XYZ file of C-alpha atoms in Angstrom:
136
model
C -47.881 -45.576 -85.629
C -48.802 -43.563 -82.539
C -51.969 -41.487 -82.621
C -52.984 -38.927 -80.016
C -56.603 -37.814 -79.604
C -56.903 -34.675 -77.480
C -59.630 -32.277 -76.492
C -59.244 -29.061 -74.532
C -62.311 -28.117 -72.521
C -63.414 -26.282 -69.441
C -64.604 -28.400 -66.555
C -66.348 -27.115 -63.464
C -64.990 -27.973 -60.028
C -68.125 -28.388 -57.916
C -67.570 -26.887 -54.470
C -71.241 -26.872 -53.425
C -74.620 -27.047 -55.183
C -74.408 -23.267 -55.701
C -70.674 -22.788 -56.269
C -68.453 -23.954 -59.136
C -64.981 -22.922 -60.293
C -63.894 -23.298 -63.936
C -60.903 -25.587 -64.470
C -59.246 -25.765 -67.899
C -58.496 -29.388 -68.745
C -57.206 -31.588 -71.530
C -58.595 -35.032 -72.303
C -55.947 -37.232 -73.883
C -55.857 -40.666 -75.472
C -52.720 -42.352 -76.815
C -52.874 -45.412 -79.044
C -49.745 -46.801 -77.375
C -51.645 -46.785 -74.049
C -54.953 -48.032 -75.529
C -56.809 -48.972 -72.349
C -56.355 -45.594 -70.624
C -57.542 -42.017 -70.830
C -55.502 -39.163 -69.424
C -56.951 -35.992 -67.942
C -54.713 -33.002 -67.290
C -56.127 -30.289 -65.038
C -54.565 -26.848 -65.368
C -55.034 -25.469 -61.883
C -53.463 -22.421 -60.283
C -50.791 -24.701 -58.845
C -47.244 -24.624 -60.186
C -47.705 -27.946 -62.014
C -50.759 -29.425 -63.752
C -52.599 -32.290 -62.061
C -52.677 -35.560 -64.022
C -55.160 -38.404 -63.723
C -55.157 -41.654 -65.700
C -57.937 -44.209 -65.635
C -59.648 -46.798 -67.817
C -61.205 -45.575 -71.060
C -63.947 -48.152 -70.514
C -64.869 -46.408 -67.244
C -65.296 -43.072 -69.031
C -67.265 -44.641 -71.899
C -69.651 -46.396 -69.505
C -69.900 -43.337 -67.244
C -71.396 -41.267 -70.064
C -74.428 -43.609 -69.973
C -74.706 -44.908 -66.390
C -73.021 -44.581 -62.994
C -69.861 -46.656 -62.774
C -66.584 -46.978 -60.973
C -65.697 -47.324 -57.348
C -62.885 -46.191 -55.141
C -60.655 -43.470 -56.599
C -62.633 -42.769 -59.779
C -66.403 -42.693 -60.252
C -68.175 -41.354 -63.333
C -71.878 -40.787 -63.985
C -74.233 -38.798 -66.221
C -76.684 -36.239 -64.864
C -78.365 -32.927 -65.638
C -77.164 -29.580 -64.321
C -79.293 -26.513 -64.990
C -80.984 -28.326 -67.868
C -77.704 -29.378 -69.509
C -76.424 -32.939 -69.884
C -73.167 -33.312 -67.986
C -70.811 -36.055 -66.901
C -69.631 -35.954 -63.297
C -66.244 -37.342 -62.260
C -65.554 -37.925 -58.579
C -61.810 -38.274 -58.005
C -60.254 -39.286 -54.685
C -56.589 -39.275 -53.753
C -54.499 -38.950 -50.591
C -54.275 -35.218 -51.468
C -58.049 -34.753 -51.416
C -61.281 -35.282 -53.276
C -62.728 -33.425 -56.256
C -66.065 -33.466 -58.023
C -65.764 -32.264 -61.616
C -68.515 -31.543 -64.105
C -67.891 -31.889 -67.848
C -70.201 -31.115 -70.780
C -71.554 -34.503 -71.889
C -71.570 -33.636 -75.617
C -67.888 -32.660 -75.636
C -66.828 -35.751 -73.665
C -68.945 -38.053 -75.865
C -67.567 -36.562 -79.093
C -63.986 -36.989 -77.859
C -64.663 -40.587 -76.733
C -66.179 -41.381 -80.139
C -62.947 -40.195 -81.770
C -60.915 -42.503 -79.501
C -63.229 -45.420 -80.315
C -62.799 -44.825 -84.058
C -59.003 -44.858 -83.680
C -58.970 -47.981 -81.462
C -62.308 -49.834 -81.487
C -63.333 -51.569 -78.230
C -61.903 -55.073 -78.058
C -58.892 -54.274 -80.282
C -56.783 -52.547 -77.602
C -54.589 -55.624 -77.085
C -53.536 -55.595 -80.741
C -52.114 -52.105 -80.207
C -49.763 -53.321 -77.520
C -47.928 -55.731 -79.847
C -47.609 -58.331 -77.083
C -48.189 -61.245 -79.471
C -45.321 -60.084 -81.708
C -42.988 -59.568 -78.756
C -43.904 -62.946 -77.271
C -43.312 -64.704 -80.617
C -39.936 -62.971 -80.925
C -38.989 -63.978 -77.397
C -39.982 -67.623 -77.928
C -38.091 -67.775 -81.232
C -34.794 -66.969 -79.494
């Protein structure tokens, strides 16, 4: 059975230390893609912007800096609030996004209840498919 865990929230696109632009976003987790999280950014562009990266990266990034290359995540404080920063890099450009830590943590906890860490492989059904293939 497929389960979807979603959370709509407003992120802040950090343009400079003094300037931020609100960006509506949706965090998504699908049990049939158990290792990944999906972030949809609703920008002023014609189509939303989609990013997919490891759930483990987001979980770790709530507590300590992690990631390298295209996606980096780390916790910090902004104006006295706990936030999670996501630095995203692509051929189209770079973005630094700020998310409320409590909202991200609550959503991640829901994903971890649905598919506990270490059980992701069971969701893929690879063992069943492999057994079926070998039985032929």
